[in-house]
Coordinates of C-alpha atoms in Angstrom, one line a residue:
M243 CA 15.8 -18.6 -2.5
G244 CA 18.8 -18.2 -0.8
V245 CA 19.3 -15.6 2.2
F246 CA 15.5 -15.3 2.1
S247 CA 14.6 -18.9 3.1
Y248 CA 13.5 -19.7 6.4
Q249 CA 13.6 -22.9 7.8
Y250 CA 10.3 -23.9 10.0
P251 CA 10.3 -26.4 12.8
T252 CA 10.2 -30.0 12.2
S253 CA 7.7 -30.6 15.8
N254 CA 4.1 -31.3 15.5
D255 CA 3.9 -26.9 15.7
S256 CA 4.7 -27.3 12.1
L257 CA 1.5 -29.3 11.2
L258 CA -0.1 -25.5 12.0
F259 CA 0.8 -24.4 8.6
N260 CA -1.3 -27.5 6.8
I261 CA -3.9 -25.5 6.1
I262 CA -3.1 -25.4 2.2
P263 CA -5.5 -28.0 0.8
T264 CA -3.4 -30.8 -0.1
H265 CA -5.3 -31.7 -3.6
F266 CA -3.4 -28.7 -4.7
P267 CA -0.3 -29.9 -6.8
P268 CA 2.8 -27.9 -6.5
L269 CA 3.7 -25.2 -9.1
P270 CA 6.4 -26.8 -11.6
P271 CA 9.5 -25.5 -10.7
I272 CA 9.6 -23.4 -14.2
I273 CA 6.6 -21.7 -13.1
D274 CA 7.4 -21.3 -9.7
Q275 CA 11.0 -19.7 -10.3
S276 CA 9.4 -17.5 -13.1
I277 CA 7.1 -16.1 -10.4
S278 CA 9.8 -15.7 -7.8
F279 CA 12.0 -13.8 -10.8
T280 CA 9.4 -11.7 -11.9
T281 CA 8.4 -10.6 -8.6
I282 CA 12.0 -9.6 -7.4
V283 CA 13.0 -7.6 -10.8
V284 CA 9.6 -6.0 -10.6
L285 CA 10.0 -5.0 -6.7
F286 CA 14.1 -4.1 -7.7
I287 CA 12.8 -1.7 -10.9
T288 CA 9.7 -0.3 -8.5
M289 CA 12.4 0.6 -5.8
V290 CA 14.5 2.5 -8.3
S291 CA 11.7 4.4 -9.6
L292 CA 10.4 4.9 -5.8
G293 CA 13.9 6.7 -5.2
C294 CA 13.7 8.8 -8.1
T295 CA 11.0 10.5 -7.0
M296 CA 12.9 11.8 -4.2
E297 CA 14.6 14.8 -3.3
V298 CA 16.8 15.7 -0.7
S299 CA 15.7 19.1 -0.5
K300 CA 12.2 18.0 -0.3
I301 CA 12.9 15.9 2.4
K302 CA 14.7 18.4 4.5
T303 CA 11.4 20.7 4.2
H304 CA 9.1 18.3 5.4
I305 CA 12.3 17.1 8.3
L306 CA 12.2 20.5 9.5
K307 CA 8.2 21.0 9.8
P308 CA 7.5 16.8 10.8
K309 CA 3.6 17.8 11.1
G310 CA 2.3 15.9 8.3
V311 CA 4.8 13.3 8.2
A312 CA 4.6 12.3 11.9
I313 CA 0.7 11.8 11.3
A314 CA 1.3 10.0 8.2
A315 CA 3.8 7.8 9.9
V316 CA 0.9 6.6 13.3
A317 CA -1.6 6.3 10.7
Q318 CA 0.6 4.1 8.4
F319 CA 2.1 2.0 11.2
G320 CA -1.0 2.6 13.4
V321 CA -4.0 2.3 11.5
M322 CA -3.1 -0.3 8.9
P323 CA -2.0 -2.9 11.0
L324 CA -4.5 -2.9 13.7
T325 CA -7.1 -3.2 11.1
A326 CA -5.4 -6.2 9.3
F327 CA -5.2 -7.7 12.9
S328 CA -9.0 -6.8 13.5
L329 CA -10.1 -8.5 10.3
A330 CA -8.2 -11.4 10.6
K331 CA -9.6 -11.9 13.9
V332 CA -13.2 -10.8 13.2
L333 CA -13.4 -13.1 10.2
Q334 CA -11.8 -15.9 11.4
L335 CA -9.0 -16.2 9.0
G336 CA -7.0 -19.3 9.0
P337 CA -3.1 -18.8 10.3
M338 CA -1.1 -18.7 7.3
E339 CA -4.0 -16.3 5.6
A340 CA -4.2 -14.1 8.6
V341 CA 0.3 -14.4 8.4
A342 CA -0.3 -12.9 4.9
V343 CA -3.1 -10.3 5.7
L344 CA -0.5 -9.0 8.7
I345 CA 2.6 -8.7 6.4
C346 CA 0.1 -6.6 3.8
G347 CA -1.4 -4.6 6.6
C348 CA 2.7 -4.0 8.4
C349 CA 4.1 -2.8 4.8
P350 CA 5.1 0.5 3.9
G351 CA 3.2 2.7 1.9
G352 CA 4.0 2.6 -2.2
N353 CA 4.4 4.9 -4.7
V354 CA 0.8 4.6 -6.1
S355 CA -0.1 6.4 -3.9
N356 CA 1.8 9.7 -4.9
I357 CA -0.3 9.3 -8.4
L358 CA -3.6 9.0 -6.3
A359 CA -2.8 12.2 -4.4
L360 CA -2.0 14.3 -7.4
A361 CA -5.5 13.2 -8.9
L362 CA -6.9 14.2 -5.8
K363 CA -5.2 17.8 -5.5
G364 CA -2.8 17.0 -2.8
D365 CA 0.5 17.8 -1.4
V366 CA 2.5 15.4 -4.1
N367 CA 5.5 16.4 -2.0
L368 CA 4.3 15.3 1.4
S369 CA 3.6 12.1 -0.3
I370 CA 6.6 11.1 -1.7
V371 CA 8.4 12.4 1.6
M372 CA 5.9 10.2 3.0
T373 CA 6.6 6.9 1.0
T374 CA 10.5 7.5 1.5
C375 CA 10.2 7.6 5.4
S376 CA 7.3 4.9 5.8
T377 CA 10.2 2.6 3.6
F378 CA 12.3 3.4 5.9
L379 CA 10.8 3.3 9.3
A380 CA 9.4 0.0 7.9
L381 CA 13.3 -1.6 8.5
G382 CA 12.6 -1.7 12.3
M383 CA 8.7 -1.3 12.2
M384 CA 7.6 -4.0 10.2
P385 CA 9.4 -7.1 12.3
L386 CA 8.6 -5.5 15.4
L387 CA 4.6 -5.2 14.7
L388 CA 4.6 -8.5 13.1
Y389 CA 5.8 -10.1 16.5
L390 CA 3.2 -7.9 18.6
Y391 CA 0.0 -8.6 16.3
C392 CA 1.3 -12.5 16.0
Q393 CA 1.0 -12.7 19.6
G394 CA -2.5 -12.8 19.2
F395 CA -3.0 -15.7 17.5
S396 CA -2.5 -19.1 19.1
N397 CA 1.5 -20.9 18.0
L398 CA 2.1 -17.8 15.1
E399 CA 5.1 -16.6 17.3
S400 CA 7.4 -19.1 15.0
A401 CA 5.2 -18.8 12.1
V402 CA 6.8 -15.5 10.4
P403 CA 10.2 -15.5 9.0
Y404 CA 11.7 -12.4 10.6
T405 CA 15.0 -12.9 9.3
G406 CA 14.3 -12.9 6.0
I407 CA 11.6 -10.4 6.2
T408 CA 14.0 -7.9 7.6
L409 CA 16.6 -8.7 4.9
A410 CA 14.2 -8.2 2.1
L411 CA 13.5 -4.7 3.4
V412 CA 17.4 -4.0 3.9
M413 CA 17.9 -5.1 0.3
T414 CA 15.0 -3.1 -1.1
L415 CA 16.5 -0.3 0.5
F416 CA 19.4 -0.4 -2.1
P417 CA 17.6 -0.1 -5.3
C418 CA 15.7 2.8 -4.0
G419 CA 19.6 4.4 -2.6
I420 CA 20.1 4.0 -6.5
G421 CA 17.0 5.7 -7.4
I422 CA 17.7 8.8 -5.2
L423 CA 21.5 9.1 -6.9
I424 CA 19.9 8.9 -10.6
N425 CA 17.4 11.4 -9.5
Y426 CA 20.0 14.0 -7.9
Y427 CA 22.8 13.0 -10.6
R428 CA 20.8 12.5 -13.9
P429 CA 17.3 14.3 -13.1
Q430 CA 16.1 14.2 -16.8
Y431 CA 15.5 10.4 -16.5
S432 CA 13.7 10.3 -13.2
K433 CA 10.3 10.5 -15.0
T434 CA 10.8 8.2 -17.2
I435 CA 12.4 5.5 -15.0
T436 CA 9.2 6.4 -12.9
K437 CA 6.4 5.9 -15.4
I438 CA 8.5 2.3 -16.2
G439 CA 8.3 1.5 -12.5
L440 CA 4.6 2.3 -12.2
S441 CA 3.3 0.5 -15.5
L442 CA 5.7 -2.5 -15.0
L443 CA 4.1 -3.1 -11.1
L444 CA 0.4 -3.1 -12.8
I445 CA 1.6 -5.3 -15.9
S446 CA 3.3 -7.9 -13.5
M447 CA 0.5 -8.6 -11.2
V448 CA -1.5 -9.7 -14.5
V449 CA 1.4 -11.5 -15.5
I450 CA 2.1 -13.3 -11.8
G451 CA -1.9 -13.9 -11.9
L452 CA -1.7 -15.6 -15.3
L453 CA 1.7 -17.6 -14.2
A454 CA -0.5 -18.9 -11.1
S455 CA -3.5 -20.3 -13.3
V456 CA -1.9 -21.5 -16.8
T457 CA -1.3 -24.7 -15.0
R458 CA -3.9 -27.8 -14.4
G459 CA -5.7 -27.3 -11.3
R460 CA -4.4 -23.7 -10.7
M461 CA -8.1 -22.4 -10.6
N462 CA -9.0 -24.0 -7.1
M463 CA -5.7 -22.5 -5.7
M464 CA -7.0 -18.9 -7.3
L465 CA -10.9 -19.9 -5.5
T466 CA -8.9 -20.1 -2.5
V467 CA -7.2 -16.6 -2.7
L468 CA -10.8 -15.5 -3.3
S469 CA -12.4 -17.0 -0.6
P470 CA -15.3 -14.9 0.7
Q471 CA -12.9 -13.8 4.0
L472 CA -10.0 -12.7 1.7
M473 CA -12.1 -11.0 -0.7
A474 CA -13.8 -9.2 2.7
T475 CA -10.5 -8.6 3.9
A476 CA -8.8 -7.4 0.8
A477 CA -12.2 -5.0 0.4
L478 CA -11.9 -3.1 3.7
M479 CA -8.5 -3.0 4.8
P480 CA -7.7 -0.3 2.2
L481 CA -11.3 1.8 2.6
I482 CA -10.5 1.8 6.5
G483 CA -7.0 3.1 5.7
Y484 CA -8.8 5.6 3.6
T485 CA -11.0 6.7 6.0
F486 CA -8.8 6.8 9.4
G487 CA -6.1 8.8 7.5
Y488 CA -8.5 11.2 7.0
V489 CA -10.0 11.4 10.1
L490 CA -6.5 11.3 12.1
S491 CA -5.3 14.1 9.7
Y492 CA -8.7 16.2 10.4
L493 CA -8.3 15.5 14.2
F494 CA -4.8 17.1 13.7
R495 CA -5.8 20.1 12.4
L496 CA -3.8 19.4 8.9
N497 CA -4.9 21.2 5.7
R498 CA -7.4 19.9 3.4
S499 CA -4.6 18.7 0.5
G500 CA -2.6 17.5 3.7
Q501 CA -5.7 15.5 4.9
R502 CA -6.8 14.1 1.2
T503 CA -2.7 12.9 0.6
I504 CA -2.7 11.2 4.0
A505 CA -5.7 9.3 3.5
M506 CA -4.1 8.0 0.3
E507 CA -0.9 7.1 1.8
T508 CA -2.6 5.3 4.5
G509 CA -4.7 3.2 2.5
C510 CA -2.3 2.4 -0.2
Q511 CA 0.3 -0.5 0.9
N512 CA 3.4 -1.5 -0.8
I513 CA 2.4 -4.1 -2.7
Q514 CA 5.3 -5.5 -4.9
L515 CA 7.4 -6.1 -1.5
C516 CA 4.1 -7.7 0.3
S517 CA 4.3 -9.8 -2.8
A518 CA 8.0 -10.6 -2.9
I519 CA 8.0 -11.5 0.7
L520 CA 4.7 -14.4 0.6
K521 CA 6.6 -15.3 -2.7
V522 CA 10.5 -15.6 -1.5
A523 CA 10.4 -15.7 2.2
F524 CA 8.2 -18.5 2.7
P525 CA 8.5 -21.9 1.4
P526 CA 5.9 -23.2 -1.5
D527 CA 4.4 -25.6 0.5
V528 CA 3.7 -23.4 3.6
I529 CA 2.3 -20.1 1.8
G530 CA 0.6 -21.7 -1.1
P531 CA -1.2 -19.8 -3.1
L532 CA -1.6 -16.8 -0.6
Y533 CA 1.1 -14.9 -2.1
L534 CA -1.5 -13.8 -4.5
F535 CA -3.2 -12.0 -2.0
P536 CA -1.3 -8.8 -2.9
I537 CA -3.0 -9.2 -6.7
V538 CA -6.4 -9.0 -5.0
Y539 CA -5.7 -6.4 -2.2
I540 CA -4.2 -3.4 -4.9
V541 CA -7.5 -4.2 -6.9
F542 CA -9.6 -3.0 -4.3
Q543 CA -7.2 -0.5 -3.0
V544 CA -6.8 1.3 -6.7
G545 CA -10.6 0.4 -7.4
E546 CA -11.5 2.1 -4.1
A547 CA -9.0 4.9 -4.5
L548 CA -10.3 5.8 -8.1
L549 CA -14.3 5.8 -6.8
L550 CA -12.9 8.4 -4.2
I551 CA -11.1 10.6 -6.7
V552 CA -14.2 10.8 -8.9
L553 CA -16.6 11.9 -6.2
F554 CA -14.0 14.5 -5.5
W555 CA -14.0 15.6 -8.8
V556 CA -17.7 15.6 -9.2
H557 CA -17.8 17.6 -5.8
Q558 CA -15.0 19.9 -7.0
R559 CA -17.2 20.3 -10.2
F560 CA -20.6 20.7 -9.1
F561 CA -20.8 21.9 -5.3
K562 CA -17.6 24.1 -5.8
T563 CA -19.5 25.9 -8.4
T564 CA -22.5 26.4 -6.8
E565 CA -21.0 27.9 -3.9
K566 CA -18.9 30.4 -6.0
E567 CA -21.8 31.3 -7.6
K568 CA -23.6 31.8 -4.4
Q569 CA -20.7 34.3 -3.5
V570 CA -21.0 36.4 -6.6
H571 CA -24.6 36.8 -6.1
E572 CA -24.4 37.8 -2.8
A573 CA -21.5 40.2 -3.3
V574 CA -23.5 42.0 -6.1
E575 CA -26.8 42.1 -3.9
S576 CA -24.6 43.7 -1.3
E577 CA -23.0 46.1 -3.4
E578 CA -26.6 47.0 -4.9
A579 CA -27.6 47.7 -1.1
S580 CA -24.8 49.5 -0.3
Q581 CA -25.5 51.9 -3.2
P582 CA -27.7 55.4 -2.7
S583 CA -31.6 54.7 -4.1
D584 CA -32.5 57.5 -6.6
V585 CA -34.2 60.2 -5.1
A586 CA -37.2 61.3 -7.2
V587 CA -37.7 64.9 -7.6

């Protein structure tokens, strides 16, 4: 696939990657090309939609007061890669399974977090700026983190196509720049493009999953991605990200809305970028069905976020109301106590 292709060594070290069962027949060329094309197009459109959410004035405001952005950057590139590495070790994932999980963990934040932050009454402007900054920081941080964490696995130093990943990250900045220009010169189109991008992301996940499973023998491939180890990884990663993002921002005394925002930003990964890297940067016989792992991840990512949103709104609806009623009742009692009692004549 052109600039993203990566030539693996032909020595015995290449046997390391022979972890995909050989009874999986290769995808028909038309199906494989369709998945690759769909992945790249969706990534392009979603990155344009991400750019449409960015405003230079908002970015400047948070850069001048960078506390929230700095905490988010530490959480994004500190918590998530370490979580991915730890889960890969604890759950004893295979070499390429570990690579797929590490790439997912080292990806920048995605624009889904902006919607989740809004639903949690978070700081949407901070969420957008954090997504923007993590996207640009990923250009250097993602290859570096992958290199460092791959040292913890035997013979994985040469497993990751760093050149292809770096080129993929550079090329994601181009559509992101287009979105910024659209938002600056034609802001009336930004909301429509953003809605299209988010809708297309969700639809594409279903389409890619269907394309991968329609041909004969694909069910075994799907079961490989749905193995207990990978399912546990996909379930725990976003939950740990949400938790540690909230705790970290709490320790640094960020306000409540900022805490909820950073929690969502930490646990939400740029799934479309992860899918594109896994599908395009790795040869099909090396990555096997593992390019579908981001689809499993986003199911848990969104599902767990929705559960947190429901819990938040339940808390807002009942507990906040009870607290207000208690405050009103105490105020009335205090006012009555302060009034002089009538003296009988």
